[in-house]
Coordinates of C-alpha atoms in Angstrom, one line a residue:
Chain S
D1 CA 108.2 68.9 102.4
A2 CA 106.9 72.2 104.4
G3 CA 105.1 74.4 102.3
V4 CA 104.8 78.0 102.5
T5 CA 104.7 79.3 105.8
Q6 CA 103.7 82.9 107.4
S7 CA 103.7 84.4 111.0
P8 CA 101.9 85.6 112.6
T9 CA 98.5 84.1 111.7
H10 CA 96.5 87.1 113.3
L11 CA 97.6 90.6 114.3
I12 CA 95.9 93.7 115.9
K13 CA 97.4 97.2 115.6
T14 CA 96.1 100.9 115.9
R15 CA 96.3 103.6 113.3
G16 CA 99.9 104.7 112.7
Q17 CA 101.8 102.1 114.0
Q18 CA 104.0 99.8 112.0
V19 CA 103.7 96.0 111.0
T20 CA 106.1 93.2 110.2
L21 CA 104.9 90.3 108.4
R22 CA 107.0 87.2 107.9
C23 CA 106.8 84.5 104.8
S24 CA 109.3 81.3 104.4
P25 CA 108.9 79.7 101.1
K26 CA 108.3 76.4 99.9
S27 CA 111.5 74.4 99.8
G28 CA 113.4 74.7 96.8
H29 CA 111.6 78.1 96.0
D30 CA 113.8 81.2 95.3
T31 CA 111.1 83.8 94.8
V32 CA 108.5 85.3 97.4
S33 CA 105.6 87.5 96.2
W34 CA 102.9 89.2 98.3
Y35 CA 99.3 89.8 98.0
Q36 CA 96.6 91.7 100.0
Q37 CA 93.2 90.2 100.1
A38 CA 90.3 92.7 101.5
L39 CA 87.5 91.1 102.6
G40 CA 85.0 90.2 99.8
Q41 CA 87.9 90.7 97.4
G42 CA 90.3 88.8 95.1
P43 CA 94.1 89.1 96.2
Q44 CA 95.8 92.2 95.0
F45 CA 99.6 92.0 94.0
I46 CA 101.7 94.0 96.1
F47 CA 105.3 93.2 95.0
Q48 CA 107.5 90.5 94.0
Y49 CA 111.3 89.6 95.7
Y50 CA 114.0 87.8 93.8
E51 CA 117.5 87.6 94.5
E52 CA 116.8 89.8 97.4
E53 CA 115.7 92.6 95.3
E54 CA 112.0 93.8 94.8
R55 CA 111.5 92.6 90.9
Q56 CA 108.0 94.1 90.4
R57 CA 105.5 96.2 92.2
G58 CA 102.0 96.5 92.1
N59 CA 99.8 99.9 92.9
F60 CA 100.8 100.1 96.2
P61 CA 102.1 103.2 98.4
D62 CA 105.7 103.2 99.6
R63 CA 104.2 102.9 103.1
F64 CA 104.4 99.1 101.9
S65 CA 107.8 97.7 101.8
G66 CA 109.7 94.4 102.0
H67 CA 113.1 92.5 102.2
Q68 CA 114.3 89.2 101.0
F69 CA 116.9 87.3 102.9
P70 CA 119.8 85.2 101.8
N71 CA 117.8 82.0 102.6
Y72 CA 114.9 83.4 100.3
S73 CA 112.7 84.2 103.6
S74 CA 110.7 87.2 103.1
E75 CA 109.3 90.0 105.2
L76 CA 106.4 92.7 104.5
N77 CA 106.6 96.0 106.5
V78 CA 103.8 98.4 106.3
N79 CA 104.6 101.8 107.8
A80 CA 101.6 104.5 109.5
L81 CA 99.0 102.0 109.2
L82 CA 95.4 102.9 108.2
L83 CA 92.1 101.4 108.8
G84 CA 92.2 100.3 105.4
D85 CA 95.1 98.3 105.6
S86 CA 93.0 95.5 107.2
A87 CA 92.9 92.8 105.4
L88 CA 94.6 89.0 104.9
Y89 CA 98.1 89.0 103.6
L90 CA 99.3 86.5 101.6
C91 CA 102.6 85.3 100.9
A92 CA 103.5 83.0 97.8
S93 CA 106.5 81.3 96.7
S94 CA 107.8 80.4 93.4
L95 CA 111.0 79.3 91.2
N96 CA 112.3 82.4 89.5
G97 CA 109.1 83.9 89.6
Y98 CA 108.1 82.2 86.2
E99 CA 106.7 78.9 87.7
T100 CA 103.4 78.2 89.6
Q101 CA 102.8 80.5 92.6
Y102 CA 101.9 78.5 95.7
F103 CA 100.4 80.2 98.8
G104 CA 101.0 80.3 102.6
P105 CA 97.6 80.5 105.1
G106 CA 98.3 84.2 105.2
T107 CA 98.3 86.7 107.8
R108 CA 94.9 88.5 109.1
L109 CA 95.8 92.1 110.1
L110 CA 93.1 94.2 111.9
V111 CA 93.8 98.0 112.1
L112 CA 91.7 99.5 114.9
Chain O
A1 CA 94.3 96.9 80.8
Q2 CA 94.8 93.3 82.2
S3 CA 91.8 91.8 84.1
V4 CA 90.0 89.1 85.1
T5 CA 86.2 88.5 85.3
Q6 CA 84.1 86.2 87.2
P7 CA 80.6 87.1 86.5
D8 CA 79.1 85.1 89.3
I9 CA 79.7 86.0 92.8
H10 CA 77.5 83.2 94.5
I11 CA 76.6 79.8 93.0
T12 CA 74.5 77.4 94.8
V13 CA 74.3 73.7 93.3
S14 CA 73.2 70.7 94.9
E15 CA 75.5 67.7 95.9
G16 CA 76.1 65.4 92.8
A17 CA 75.2 68.2 90.2
S18 CA 77.6 69.4 88.0
L19 CA 79.3 72.7 88.2
E20 CA 80.8 75.1 85.7
L21 CA 82.3 78.4 87.1
R22 CA 83.0 81.4 84.6
C23 CA 86.1 83.4 83.9
N24 CA 86.8 85.8 81.4
Y25 CA 90.4 87.4 81.0
S26 CA 91.9 90.6 79.3
Y27 CA 95.6 90.2 78.5
G28 CA 97.7 91.6 76.3
A29 CA 100.6 88.9 76.1
T30 CA 100.4 84.9 76.2
P31 CA 98.4 84.3 79.4
Y32 CA 99.1 81.6 81.9
L33 CA 95.8 80.8 83.9
F34 CA 95.0 79.4 87.1
W35 CA 92.2 78.4 89.1
Y36 CA 92.6 78.5 93.0
V37 CA 90.5 77.4 95.8
Q38 CA 90.1 79.2 99.3
S39 CA 88.3 77.9 102.3
P40 CA 87.2 80.3 105.1
G41 CA 90.1 81.5 106.8
Q42 CA 92.7 80.0 104.6
G43 CA 95.1 80.7 102.2
L44 CA 94.9 79.4 98.6
Q45 CA 95.2 76.0 97.0
L46 CA 95.9 75.5 93.4
L47 CA 93.2 73.6 91.4
L48 CA 94.9 73.7 88.0
K49 CA 97.2 75.7 85.8
Y50 CA 97.1 76.4 81.7
F51 CA 100.5 77.5 80.6
S52 CA 100.2 75.8 76.9
G53 CA 99.4 72.8 74.9
D54 CA 96.2 71.0 75.3
T55 CA 93.5 73.5 76.1
L56 CA 91.7 71.2 78.6
V57 CA 93.5 70.8 81.4
Q58 CA 92.9 68.5 84.3
G59 CA 93.2 69.3 88.0
I60 CA 93.1 68.1 91.7
K61 CA 89.5 67.0 93.4
G62 CA 88.2 66.0 89.9
F63 CA 88.2 69.4 88.6
E64 CA 89.0 70.4 84.6
A65 CA 89.3 73.6 82.9
E66 CA 88.9 74.6 79.3
F67 CA 90.8 77.6 77.7
K68 CA 89.4 79.1 74.9
R69 CA 91.5 81.7 73.1
S70 CA 88.8 83.2 71.0
Q71 CA 86.0 83.8 74.0
S72 CA 89.1 84.9 76.3
S73 CA 87.8 82.3 78.8
F74 CA 88.9 79.9 81.1
N75 CA 85.7 78.1 82.7
L76 CA 86.3 75.6 85.5
R77 CA 84.1 72.5 85.6
K78 CA 83.2 69.3 88.0
P79 CA 80.9 66.6 86.7
S80 CA 79.9 66.0 90.3
V81 CA 79.9 68.2 93.2
H82 CA 80.8 66.9 96.7
W83 CA 79.7 69.0 100.0
S84 CA 83.4 69.5 100.4
D85 CA 83.7 71.5 97.5
A86 CA 81.9 74.4 99.2
A87 CA 84.4 77.3 99.0
E88 CA 85.4 80.6 97.2
Y89 CA 87.1 79.9 94.0
F90 CA 89.4 82.6 92.4
C91 CA 90.6 82.6 88.8
A92 CA 94.0 84.2 88.0
V93 CA 95.8 85.3 84.8
G94 CA 99.6 85.6 84.9
G95 CA 102.0 85.6 82.0
S96 CA 106.0 85.7 80.9
G97 CA 105.7 89.7 80.4
N98 CA 104.5 90.0 84.3
T99 CA 106.5 87.1 85.9
G100 CA 105.2 86.5 89.4
K101 CA 102.3 89.2 89.2
L102 CA 98.9 87.5 89.0
I103 CA 95.8 89.2 88.6
F104 CA 92.9 87.7 90.2
G105 CA 89.1 88.0 89.8
Q106 CA 86.6 88.7 92.4
G107 CA 86.0 85.2 93.4
T108 CA 82.8 82.8 93.2
T109 CA 81.6 81.6 96.3
L110 CA 80.2 78.2 95.8
Q111 CA 77.5 76.8 98.0
V112 CA 76.3 72.7 98.2
K113 CA 72.9 71.9 99.1
P114 CA 72.7 68.3 100.7

């Protein structure tokens, strides 16, 4: 049974560019949440997708957007990248969003 | 405000010694509490969780945690630490009021001396 998968594993971008990160949830899960983890910090909640809609959002600007597909996979898009967007981006999946969240290995984004 | 505090940024213990990592939370509704572990460059692995019922919960790798509502705490314990336990540990709180939003502490880095 495959767990949560994310791609790519690493990414280097320059300021002002746009990036798309991808996540496939654990089998049987229908909800995907995204978190940003800066170096030396705990993860910060970005948003959650359920039934292809954004259900809840954390304190992140509109430059951060997402999408969920009918197969429950999800994308995180970040526009107009800033140096401060450099972080590990974690995807977590769960059932209905009420159950335990299981995390993927993350995508490490470096903005130069 | 909802928050999680892990007072110890870094802890060093000898292999075979006991371990306790502290976690205090502030949450307006009934909390769901979690401990996750993260090895360098990796994602988060769930160690254990508390939703309701018995306040002493058992997890994987020999870890346990005790929920104390009166102290707003959910401390993680292990009777005998192994070198492979060296990692970063995160306490998190969520709840029915927030569905999938987990609030994490800053983490505690555990170093194990041989």
